[in-house]
C-alpha cells in the first residue's frame, strides 16, 4: 500500500499542482510574516543594546515621556550634574545628551528636510563614541552656533549638500539658521528618522533655550566595573530618586524594546490573521481536489479493495497522499516565505527604515509552524474525501469511473440553517448591545457562525441560486448555455465548496467596505455638526510656536481666533486623582467647536478664568458649577480651578469630550513652555472665507510645520486615512482572493478531466472547439458570480452589524458603497472568465478519439 500510494501521488502530481500552490502561498504568508517580524525585532533589539550607554541618567517624571513630547514639553537636567557624576569612582566618562524630536528643518526653498513617512526629525548633541549609531562620513564636526551635521540618507533624499543653509524650527519660538558642515552615516539600522546634530553647547542653547540644560547624561564604565555596580554608585552619589532615573544599558535597551514590541506584535498578529484567511480558503481548494480525485479513481480504489486492501488501508493511503502534498507545499512555501520576508525588508527600506547588514532571522519555531500549517491543513481538507475513499466497495471496480451519485443534503442543510440562525441572532445581539465590548463579542460570534452556516449551506444555495443566475444562458447561448448551467449544478457540493472560497474573500472585502464607508460618512456628518471654524490650523509635528498665531491674526479679513494648548497634569477632584491631559483654550473656543452645554458656556468660563468639564466627569466626581479641581503639572506647579461650564455628552462629536479645559492664561502661567496644538479661525463678518483662507495660507508659508484646513480639507484628510487603511486590508486579503481564483481553475481543470469522455462525445456529434470553450467559461462565470453574490450578502450583513454597533459611539450614518458592490460582481464575472482560460483551452484541444476511449 505504501508503494502504491507513492506511485499514485506521482501519477496524479499534475492534478495536485494548484493544491500544492495553495499550500505554498498559505505557508509563505505565515512563514514570511514570522521571519520578517522576528528579523525586525532582533534588529532593533541589537540596535538598542549596541547603542545604549553603560549607565544613563534621565530626569524622572510621573508622566510618560512620549505624552510630554506630544505637548511640546521636554524634561531636563542641569548640566552641572555631569561634573558630579564624572567624579564617581568607576566612571570612565560622563557626557551630556540633548535630544529633541518636535522640530522642523527646512531648506532655502522652505521645503521640509524631514521624512515623509511619519518618522520624526531628531536633533541631538554631537558626541561620537564607540556606541554611537552614526559616524562622521564627510565634512567636519559641528562647531559653534552656526553649524550642523545631517545624516547622509536624509541628505541624499532631500538633495542637501555640505555648505547648504538650513532653517531649524524648535519648540518655544526657537528658530535659527545653520550651515551644514558635514554628513554622518548610520553604521547600524536607520530607523527612518532624519537626524541632525549640533555641538553640545549649541544644542542646549538653541534647542532648550538655556546652555545649562540637557535632557540626559550618558556614563561609560571604567574597565572592570560592571554596569550594575556603576549604577549603584551613581544612585548613591545623586541621592535624589525623586528627580533622577538611573538605568543600566540592559534596562535602557529593554525599555526601548518593550515600547516597540507592542506595535510589532499588533503588526505580526494582524498579518497572521490574514494568513489564516488564506489558509481557510486554501482548505476548500484542497478539499475539492481530493474529492474529485477520489471520485475519478473509484474503479482504481475498488480494485484495491478487491485484491485485499481494507477500508483503513485506503483511508490511510489517501491521507498519506495529503501528507506528501502538505510536505511538498510547505517546503516550497517556507522557501517562498523567505523571499517574501526579503521583499518586506526592501519595502520598509523604501520608506526609510534601512536594515543595514541585517540577515534574516529564522527561529526554530518558524519551520515547525510552517510544516504544521501546511501538513495539518492539507490533512484536514483531505479527511472527508479519505473517508469516502475508504467506503468504496470492491464492486465499484466493475462500474465506470466518474462522479458518484449525489446523496441527499437534507441533514447538511439543517445543520447549516441552525449555524446561520445562531449567527444571525448573534449579529442582531451585537448590533443592539448597549455595551461596546459585549457587542463586539457578539458581533465576532455572529461573523463566525454565519460564515460557517453559509459554508455548510453552500450546496443548497447552489441548487437554488445558480438556476436563477444562469436562467438566461439557454436563450442567449443555446445548448452550450444549458449544458454549462447543468454542469454547475451537477455536483452542488463541489460547486458550493468552490464558490465558498470566493465567498470568504468577497465577504471580508464587502464587510470592510460597508464599515469604512459608514465611518467616513459619519465623520463627515460630525464635522458638519461640530466644527464651527472656517479654518483650523494644526502642526504636522505636534505643536507650533507663537509666531504662527501672530502671523494668522495679521491676515486681513480674519475675525475670531482661538488657540488651544495642552499639557499633562495630575487632576484631583472629589478626592480622586488621575493623570490626564488638560487643554488650555481662549474665549471664542465655542465658535471654533460647536459644543452643547448643560450649564454655562466655554467662552464665558474661559473669559472668567474658570474650567469647563464633561458631563460624565461632573457626575463621577460630584461636581457642579463652582466645584473645585486641583491640578499638578509635570514641572511641579500646582493650582486649583473652579468649574464654570459643564459640557453635554454627545456621541461621536468632534471636540473636547471629557477632557478638562482651562483658560490659556492659567495654562501659560503655570506651564510657561506649553506649546500650541490647534488654532481655529473664522472669517470676519462680511468677508469671503475662501479669499481669507487663501491669504491665510500665504501668510503661513514661512511656517512649513503647520497646515491650514477648511472643513472640506478635514473631510478629505479623514476619508484618505480610512481609504489607506482599507487598501491595506484589500492588499492583505489579496492572497486569499488569489487562492480562491486558483480554486476555480482547479475545479474546472479537474472537472474537464472527469468529463473527458463526455467532452469527446460532444465533439464527435458536432460541437465545435469554440462551443466547448464557451461552455467551460460560462460554467466558471456562474460559479464565480454565485460565490460573489453570497459573499456580498454575508459581508454587507457584517458591515451593517458593525455600523450599528459603532452608532452607539456616534458613527450613526450607514453608507453602502454601491460602486464597490457593483465592481465586485463585475470583477467576479471577469475572474470566472479568466479562471476558465486554461481549462477551456485544454478541453477544446482534446483528441476526440482518445477522449471517447477514456474510462
CSV table of N, CA and C in Angstrom, one decimal, residues 617-750:
chain,number,residue,atom,x,y,z
A,617,UNK,N,-17.6,63.4,33.7
A,617,UNK,CA,-16.6,63.7,34.7
A,617,UNK,C,-17.3,64.4,35.9
A,618,UNK,N,-18.3,65.3,35.5
A,618,UNK,CA,-19.0,66.0,36.6
A,618,UNK,C,-19.8,65.0,37.4
A,619,UNK,N,-20.5,64.1,36.8
A,619,UNK,CA,-21.2,63.1,37.6
A,619,UNK,C,-20.4,62.2,38.4
A,620,UNK,N,-19.3,61.7,37.8
A,620,UNK,CA,-18.4,60.8,38.6
A,620,UNK,C,-17.7,61.4,39.8
A,621,UNK,N,-17.5,62.7,39.7
A,621,UNK,CA,-16.8,63.4,40.8
A,621,UNK,C,-17.7,64.4,41.6
A,622,UNK,N,-19.0,64.3,41.3
A,622,UNK,CA,-20.0,65.1,42.1
A,622,UNK,C,-19.7,66.6,42.0
A,623,UNK,N,-19.5,67.0,40.8
A,623,UNK,CA,-19.1,68.4,40.6
A,623,UNK,C,-20.2,69.2,39.9
A,624,UNK,N,-20.4,70.4,40.3
A,624,UNK,CA,-21.3,71.3,39.6
A,624,UNK,C,-20.6,72.6,39.4
A,625,UNK,N,-21.3,73.7,39.0
A,625,UNK,CA,-20.7,75.0,38.9
A,625,UNK,C,-20.2,75.4,40.2
A,626,UNK,N,-19.0,75.9,40.2
A,626,UNK,CA,-18.3,76.4,41.4
A,626,UNK,C,-17.5,75.3,42.1
A,627,UNK,N,-17.6,74.0,41.6
A,627,UNK,CA,-16.8,72.9,42.1
A,627,UNK,C,-15.3,73.2,41.9
A,628,UNK,N,-14.5,72.6,42.8
A,628,UNK,CA,-13.0,72.8,42.8
A,628,UNK,C,-12.3,71.6,42.2
A,629,UNK,N,-11.3,71.9,41.4
A,629,UNK,CA,-10.4,70.8,40.8
A,629,UNK,C,-9.0,71.2,41.0
A,630,UNK,N,-8.2,70.3,41.5
A,630,UNK,CA,-6.8,70.6,41.8
A,630,UNK,C,-5.9,70.1,40.6
A,631,UNK,N,-5.0,70.8,40.2
A,631,UNK,CA,-4.1,70.5,39.1
A,631,UNK,C,-2.6,70.5,39.6
A,632,UNK,N,-1.9,69.4,39.2
A,632,UNK,CA,-0.4,69.4,39.5
A,632,UNK,C,0.3,69.1,38.1
A,633,UNK,N,1.1,70.0,37.6
A,633,UNK,CA,1.7,69.9,36.3
A,633,UNK,C,3.0,69.2,36.4
A,634,UNK,N,3.6,68.7,35.3
A,634,UNK,CA,4.8,68.0,35.3
A,634,UNK,C,6.0,68.8,35.9
A,635,UNK,N,6.0,70.1,35.8
A,635,UNK,CA,7.1,70.9,36.3
A,635,UNK,C,7.0,71.2,37.8
A,636,UNK,N,6.0,70.6,38.4
A,636,UNK,CA,5.8,70.8,39.9
A,636,UNK,C,4.8,71.9,40.3
A,637,UNK,N,4.4,72.7,39.3
A,637,UNK,CA,3.5,73.8,39.6
A,637,UNK,C,2.1,73.2,39.9
A,638,UNK,N,1.4,73.9,40.9
A,638,UNK,CA,0.1,73.4,41.3
A,638,UNK,C,-0.9,74.6,41.3
A,639,UNK,N,-2.1,74.3,41.0
A,639,UNK,CA,-3.2,75.3,41.1
A,639,UNK,C,-4.5,74.7,41.3
A,640,UNK,N,-5.5,75.5,41.7
A,640,UNK,CA,-6.9,75.0,41.8
A,640,UNK,C,-7.8,75.8,40.9
A,641,UNK,N,-8.6,75.2,40.1
A,641,UNK,CA,-9.5,75.9,39.2
A,641,UNK,C,-11.0,75.6,39.6
A,642,UNK,N,-11.8,76.5,39.3
A,642,UNK,CA,-13.3,76.4,39.6
A,642,UNK,C,-14.0,76.1,38.3
A,643,UNK,N,-15.0,75.2,38.5
A,643,UNK,CA,-15.8,74.8,37.3
A,643,UNK,C,-16.8,75.9,36.9
A,644,UNK,N,-16.7,76.3,35.6
A,644,UNK,CA,-17.5,77.4,35.1
A,644,UNK,C,-18.5,76.9,34.0
A,645,UNK,N,-18.3,75.7,33.6
A,645,UNK,CA,-19.2,75.2,32.5
A,645,UNK,C,-19.1,73.6,32.5
A,646,UNK,N,-20.3,73.0,32.1
A,646,UNK,CA,-20.3,71.5,32.0
A,646,UNK,C,-20.9,71.2,30.7
A,647,UNK,N,-20.1,70.5,29.9
A,647,UNK,CA,-20.5,70.1,28.5
A,647,UNK,C,-21.4,68.9,28.5
A,648,UNK,N,-22.4,68.9,27.6
A,648,UNK,CA,-23.3,67.8,27.5
A,648,UNK,C,-22.6,66.7,26.7
A,649,UNK,N,-22.8,65.4,27.1
A,649,UNK,CA,-22.2,64.3,26.4
A,649,UNK,C,-22.8,64.1,25.1
A,650,UNK,N,-22.0,64.1,24.0
A,650,UNK,CA,-22.5,63.9,22.7
A,650,UNK,C,-21.7,62.8,22.0
A,651,UNK,N,-22.3,61.7,21.6
A,651,UNK,CA,-21.6,60.6,21.0
A,651,UNK,C,-21.0,61.0,19.6
A,652,UNK,N,-19.7,60.7,19.5
A,652,UNK,CA,-19.0,60.9,18.3
A,652,UNK,C,-18.7,62.3,17.9
A,653,UNK,N,-19.1,63.3,18.8
A,653,UNK,CA,-18.9,64.7,18.4
A,653,UNK,C,-17.4,65.0,18.4
A,654,UNK,N,-17.0,65.8,17.4
A,654,UNK,CA,-15.6,66.3,17.3
A,654,UNK,C,-15.4,67.5,18.2
A,655,UNK,N,-14.6,67.3,19.3
A,655,UNK,CA,-14.5,68.4,20.2
A,655,UNK,C,-13.6,67.9,21.4
A,656,UNK,N,-14.0,68.3,22.6
A,656,UNK,CA,-13.2,68.0,23.8
A,656,UNK,C,-13.7,66.9,24.7
A,657,UNK,N,-14.9,66.4,24.4
A,657,UNK,CA,-15.3,65.2,25.1
A,657,UNK,C,-15.3,65.4,26.6
A,658,UNK,N,-14.6,64.5,27.3
A,658,UNK,CA,-14.5,64.6,28.8
A,658,UNK,C,-13.2,65.3,29.3
A,659,UNK,N,-12.4,65.9,28.3
A,659,UNK,CA,-11.2,66.5,28.7
A,659,UNK,C,-11.4,67.8,29.5
A,660,UNK,N,-10.6,68.0,30.5
A,660,UNK,CA,-10.7,69.2,31.3
A,660,UNK,C,-10.1,70.4,30.5
A,661,UNK,N,-10.9,71.5,30.4
A,661,UNK,CA,-10.4,72.7,29.7
A,661,UNK,C,-10.3,73.8,30.7
A,662,UNK,N,-9.1,74.5,30.6
A,662,UNK,CA,-8.9,75.7,31.5
A,662,UNK,C,-8.4,76.8,30.6
A,663,UNK,N,-8.5,78.1,31.0
A,663,UNK,CA,-8.1,79.2,30.2
A,663,UNK,C,-6.6,79.1,29.9
A,664,UNK,N,-6.2,79.6,28.7
A,664,UNK,CA,-4.8,79.6,28.3
A,664,UNK,C,-4.0,80.6,29.2
A,665,UNK,N,-4.7,81.5,29.8
A,665,UNK,CA,-4.0,82.4,30.7
A,665,UNK,C,-3.5,81.7,31.9
A,666,UNK,N,-4.3,80.7,32.4
A,666,UNK,CA,-3.8,79.9,33.6
A,666,UNK,C,-2.8,78.9,33.1
A,667,UNK,N,-3.0,78.3,32.0
A,667,UNK,CA,-2.1,77.3,31.5
A,667,UNK,C,-0.7,77.9,31.3
A,668,UNK,N,-0.6,79.1,30.7
A,668,UNK,CA,0.7,79.7,30.4
A,668,UNK,C,1.4,80.2,31.7
A,669,UNK,N,0.6,80.5,32.7
A,669,UNK,CA,1.1,81.0,33.9
A,669,UNK,C,1.8,79.8,34.7
A,670,UNK,N,1.2,78.7,34.6
A,670,UNK,CA,1.8,77.6,35.4
A,670,UNK,C,2.7,76.6,34.6
A,671,UNK,N,2.5,76.7,33.2
A,671,UNK,CA,3.3,75.8,32.3
A,671,UNK,C,3.9,76.8,31.2
A,672,UNK,N,4.9,77.6,31.6
A,672,UNK,CA,5.3,78.6,30.6
A,672,UNK,C,5.8,78.1,29.3
A,673,UNK,N,6.3,76.8,29.2
A,673,UNK,CA,6.8,76.3,28.0
A,673,UNK,C,5.8,75.5,27.2
A,674,UNK,N,4.5,75.6,27.6
A,674,UNK,CA,3.5,74.9,26.9
A,674,UNK,C,3.4,75.4,25.4
A,675,UNK,N,3.1,74.5,24.5
A,675,UNK,CA,3.0,74.8,23.1
A,675,UNK,C,1.6,74.8,22.6
A,676,UNK,N,1.4,75.5,21.4
A,676,UNK,CA,0.1,75.5,20.8
A,676,UNK,C,-0.2,74.2,20.0
A,677,UNK,N,-1.4,73.7,20.1
A,677,UNK,CA,-1.8,72.4,19.4
A,677,UNK,C,-2.7,72.7,18.3
A,678,UNK,N,-3.7,73.6,18.5
A,678,UNK,CA,-4.7,73.9,17.5
A,678,UNK,C,-5.0,75.4,17.5
A,679,UNK,N,-5.3,75.9,16.4
A,679,UNK,CA,-5.9,77.3,16.3
A,679,UNK,C,-7.0,77.3,15.3
A,680,UNK,N,-8.2,77.8,15.8
A,680,UNK,CA,-9.4,77.9,14.9
A,680,UNK,C,-9.6,79.3,14.5
A,681,UNK,N,-10.0,79.5,13.3
A,681,UNK,CA,-10.1,80.9,12.7
A,681,UNK,C,-11.4,81.0,12.0
A,682,UNK,N,-12.1,82.1,12.2
A,682,UNK,CA,-13.3,82.4,11.4
A,682,UNK,C,-13.1,83.7,10.7
A,683,UNK,N,-13.6,83.7,9.5
A,683,UNK,CA,-13.5,85.0,8.7
A,683,UNK,C,-14.4,86.0,9.4
A,684,UNK,N,-13.9,87.3,9.3
A,684,UNK,CA,-14.7,88.4,9.9
A,684,UNK,C,-16.1,88.5,9.2
A,685,UNK,N,-17.0,89.1,9.8
A,685,UNK,CA,-18.3,89.3,9.2
A,685,UNK,C,-18.2,90.1,7.9
A,686,UNK,N,-18.9,89.6,6.9
A,686,UNK,CA,-18.9,90.2,5.6
A,686,UNK,C,-17.7,89.9,4.7
A,687,UNK,N,-16.8,89.1,5.2
A,687,UNK,CA,-15.6,88.7,4.5
A,687,UNK,C,-15.8,87.4,3.7
A,688,UNK,N,-15.2,87.2,2.6
A,688,UNK,CA,-15.2,86.0,1.8
A,688,UNK,C,-14.2,85.0,2.4
A,689,UNK,N,-14.8,83.9,3.0
A,689,UNK,CA,-14.0,82.9,3.7
A,689,UNK,C,-12.9,82.3,2.8
A,690,UNK,N,-13.2,82.1,1.5
A,690,UNK,CA,-12.3,81.5,0.6
A,690,UNK,C,-11.1,82.4,0.4
A,691,UNK,N,-11.4,83.7,0.2
A,691,UNK,CA,-10.3,84.6,0.0
A,691,UNK,C,-9.4,84.8,1.3
A,692,UNK,N,-10.1,84.8,2.4
A,692,UNK,CA,-9.4,84.9,3.7
A,692,UNK,C,-8.5,83.6,3.8
A,693,UNK,N,-9.0,82.5,3.4
A,693,UNK,CA,-8.2,81.2,3.5
A,693,UNK,C,-7.0,81.3,2.6
A,694,UNK,N,-7.2,81.8,1.4
A,694,UNK,CA,-6.0,81.9,0.5
A,694,UNK,C,-4.9,82.8,1.1
A,695,UNK,N,-5.4,83.9,1.7
A,695,UNK,CA,-4.4,84.9,2.3
A,695,UNK,C,-3.8,84.3,3.5
A,696,UNK,N,-4.6,83.5,4.3
A,696,UNK,CA,-4.0,82.8,5.5
A,696,UNK,C,-2.9,81.8,5.1
A,697,UNK,N,-3.2,81.0,4.1
A,697,UNK,CA,-2.2,80.0,3.6
A,697,UNK,C,-0.9,80.7,3.1
A,698,UNK,N,-1.1,81.9,2.5
A,698,UNK,CA,0.1,82.6,2.0
A,698,UNK,C,0.9,83.1,3.2
A,699,UNK,N,0.2,83.7,4.2
A,699,UNK,CA,0.9,84.2,5.4
A,699,UNK,C,1.6,83.1,6.2
A,700,UNK,N,1.1,81.9,6.1
A,700,UNK,CA,1.7,80.8,6.9
A,700,UNK,C,2.8,80.0,6.1
A,701,UNK,N,3.1,80.5,4.9
A,701,UNK,CA,4.2,79.8,4.2
A,701,UNK,C,5.5,79.8,4.9
A,702,UNK,N,5.9,80.8,5.7
A,702,UNK,CA,7.2,80.7,6.4
A,702,UNK,C,7.2,79.6,7.5
A,703,UNK,N,6.0,79.1,7.7
A,703,UNK,CA,5.9,78.1,8.8
A,703,UNK,C,5.5,76.7,8.2
A,704,UNK,N,6.4,76.0,7.6
A,704,UNK,CA,6.1,74.7,6.9
A,704,UNK,C,5.6,73.6,7.8
A,705,UNK,N,5.8,73.8,9.1
A,705,UNK,CA,5.3,72.8,10.1
A,705,UNK,C,3.8,72.8,10.4
A,706,UNK,N,3.1,73.8,9.8
A,706,UNK,CA,1.7,73.9,10.1
A,706,UNK,C,0.9,73.9,8.8
A,707,UNK,N,-0.3,73.5,8.9
A,707,UNK,CA,-1.2,73.4,7.7
A,707,UNK,C,-2.6,73.9,8.1
A,708,UNK,N,-3.1,74.8,7.3
A,708,UNK,CA,-4.5,75.3,7.5
A,708,UNK,C,-5.5,74.5,6.6
A,709,UNK,N,-6.5,74.1,7.3
A,709,UNK,CA,-7.5,73.2,6.6
A,709,UNK,C,-8.9,73.8,6.8
A,710,UNK,N,-9.7,73.8,5.8
A,710,UNK,CA,-11.2,74.1,6.0
A,710,UNK,C,-11.9,72.8,6.2
A,711,UNK,N,-13.2,72.8,6.3
A,711,UNK,CA,-14.0,71.6,6.5
A,711,UNK,C,-13.8,70.6,5.5
A,712,UNK,N,-13.8,71.0,4.2
A,712,UNK,CA,-13.7,70.0,3.1
A,712,UNK,C,-12.3,69.3,3.2
A,713,UNK,N,-11.3,70.1,3.6
A,713,UNK,CA,-9.9,69.5,3.7
A,713,UNK,C,-9.9,68.5,4.8
A,714,UNK,N,-10.6,68.8,5.9
A,714,UNK,CA,-10.7,67.8,7.0
A,714,UNK,C,-11.4,66.5,6.6
A,715,UNK,N,-12.5,66.7,5.9
A,715,UNK,CA,-13.2,65.5,5.4
A,715,UNK,C,-12.3,64.7,4.5
A,716,UNK,N,-11.5,65.4,3.6
A,716,UNK,CA,-10.6,64.6,2.7
A,716,UNK,C,-9.5,63.9,3.5
A,717,UNK,N,-9.0,64.6,4.5
A,717,UNK,CA,-8.0,64.0,5.3
A,717,UNK,C,-8.4,62.7,6.0
A,718,UNK,N,-9.6,62.8,6.6
A,718,UNK,CA,-10.2,61.6,7.3
A,718,UNK,C,-10.5,60.5,6.3
A,719,UNK,N,-11.2,60.9,5.2
A,719,UNK,CA,-11.5,59.9,4.2
A,719,UNK,C,-10.3,59.3,3.6
A,720,UNK,N,-9.2,60.0,3.4
A,720,UNK,CA,-8.0,59.5,2.9
A,720,UNK,C,-7.3,58.5,3.8
A,721,UNK,N,-7.4,58.8,5.1
A,721,UNK,CA,-6.8,57.9,6.1
A,721,UNK,C,-7.6,56.6,6.1
A,722,UNK,N,-8.9,56.7,6.1
A,722,UNK,CA,-9.8,55.4,6.0
A,722,UNK,C,-9.5,54.6,4.8
A,723,UNK,N,-9.4,55.3,3.6
A,723,UNK,CA,-9.1,54.7,2.4
A,723,UNK,C,-7.8,54.0,2.4
A,724,UNK,N,-6.8,54.6,3.0
A,724,UNK,CA,-5.4,54.0,3.1
A,724,UNK,C,-5.5,52.7,3.9
A,725,UNK,N,-6.2,52.8,5.0
A,725,UNK,CA,-6.4,51.6,5.8
A,725,UNK,C,-7.1,50.5,5.0
A,726,UNK,N,-8.1,50.9,4.3
A,726,UNK,CA,-8.9,49.9,3.5
A,726,UNK,C,-8.1,49.3,2.4
A,727,UNK,N,-7.3,50.1,1.7
A,727,UNK,CA,-6.4,49.5,0.7
A,727,UNK,C,-5.4,48.5,1.3
A,728,UNK,N,-4.9,48.8,2.5
A,728,UNK,CA,-4.0,47.9,3.2
A,728,UNK,C,-4.7,46.5,3.4
A,729,UNK,N,-6.0,46.6,3.9
A,729,UNK,CA,-6.8,45.4,4.1
A,729,UNK,C,-7.0,44.6,2.8
A,730,UNK,N,-7.3,45.4,1.8
A,730,UNK,CA,-7.5,44.7,0.5
A,730,UNK,C,-6.2,44.0,0.0
A,731,UNK,N,-5.1,44.7,0.3
A,731,UNK,CA,-3.8,44.1,-0.1
A,731,UNK,C,-3.6,42.8,0.6
A,732,UNK,N,-3.8,42.8,2.0
A,732,UNK,CA,-3.6,41.6,2.8
A,732,UNK,C,-4.6,40.5,2.4
A,733,UNK,N,-5.8,40.9,2.0
A,733,UNK,CA,-6.8,39.9,1.6
A,733,UNK,C,-6.5,39.4,0.1
A,734,UNK,N,-5.6,40.0,-0.5
A,734,UNK,CA,-5.3,39.7,-1.9
A,734,UNK,C,-4.9,38.2,-2.1
A,735,UNK,N,-4.1,37.7,-1.1
A,735,UNK,CA,-3.6,36.3,-1.2
A,735,UNK,C,-4.8,35.4,-1.2
A,736,UNK,N,-5.8,35.7,-0.3
A,736,UNK,CA,-6.9,34.8,-0.2
A,736,UNK,C,-7.7,34.8,-1.5
A,737,UNK,N,-7.8,36.0,-2.1
A,737,UNK,CA,-8.5,36.1,-3.4
A,737,UNK,C,-7.8,35.3,-4.5
A,738,UNK,N,-6.5,35.4,-4.5
A,738,UNK,CA,-5.7,34.6,-5.5
A,738,UNK,C,-5.9,33.1,-5.3
A,739,UNK,N,-5.9,32.7,-4.0
A,739,UNK,CA,-6.1,31.2,-3.8
A,739,UNK,C,-7.5,30.8,-4.2
A,740,UNK,N,-8.5,31.7,-4.0
A,740,UNK,CA,-9.9,31.4,-4.4
A,740,UNK,C,-10.0,31.3,-5.9
A,741,UNK,N,-9.2,32.1,-6.6
A,741,UNK,CA,-9.2,32.1,-8.1
A,741,UNK,C,-8.6,30.7,-8.5
A,742,UNK,N,-7.5,30.4,-7.8
A,742,UNK,CA,-6.9,29.1,-8.1
A,742,UNK,C,-7.9,27.9,-7.9
A,743,UNK,N,-8.7,28.1,-6.9
A,743,UNK,CA,-9.7,27.1,-6.6
A,743,UNK,C,-10.7,26.9,-7.8
A,744,UNK,N,-11.1,28.0,-8.4
A,744,UNK,CA,-12.0,27.9,-9.6
A,744,UNK,C,-11.3,27.2,-10.7
A,745,UNK,N,-10.0,27.6,-11.0
A,745,UNK,CA,-9.2,27.0,-12.0
A,745,UNK,C,-9.1,25.5,-11.8
A,746,UNK,N,-8.8,25.2,-10.5
A,746,UNK,CA,-8.5,23.8,-10.1
A,746,UNK,C,-9.8,22.9,-10.3
A,747,UNK,N,-10.9,23.5,-9.9
A,747,UNK,CA,-12.2,22.7,-10.0
A,747,UNK,C,-12.5,22.5,-11.5
A,748,UNK,N,-12.4,23.5,-12.3
A,748,UNK,CA,-12.7,23.4,-13.7
A,748,UNK,C,-11.7,22.4,-14.4
A,749,UNK,N,-10.4,22.5,-14.1
A,749,UNK,CA,-9.4,21.7,-14.7
A,749,UNK,C,-9.7,20.2,-14.4
A,750,UNK,N,-10.0,19.9,-13.1
A,750,UNK,CA,-10.3,18.5,-12.7
A,750,UNK,C,-11.6,18.1,-13.3
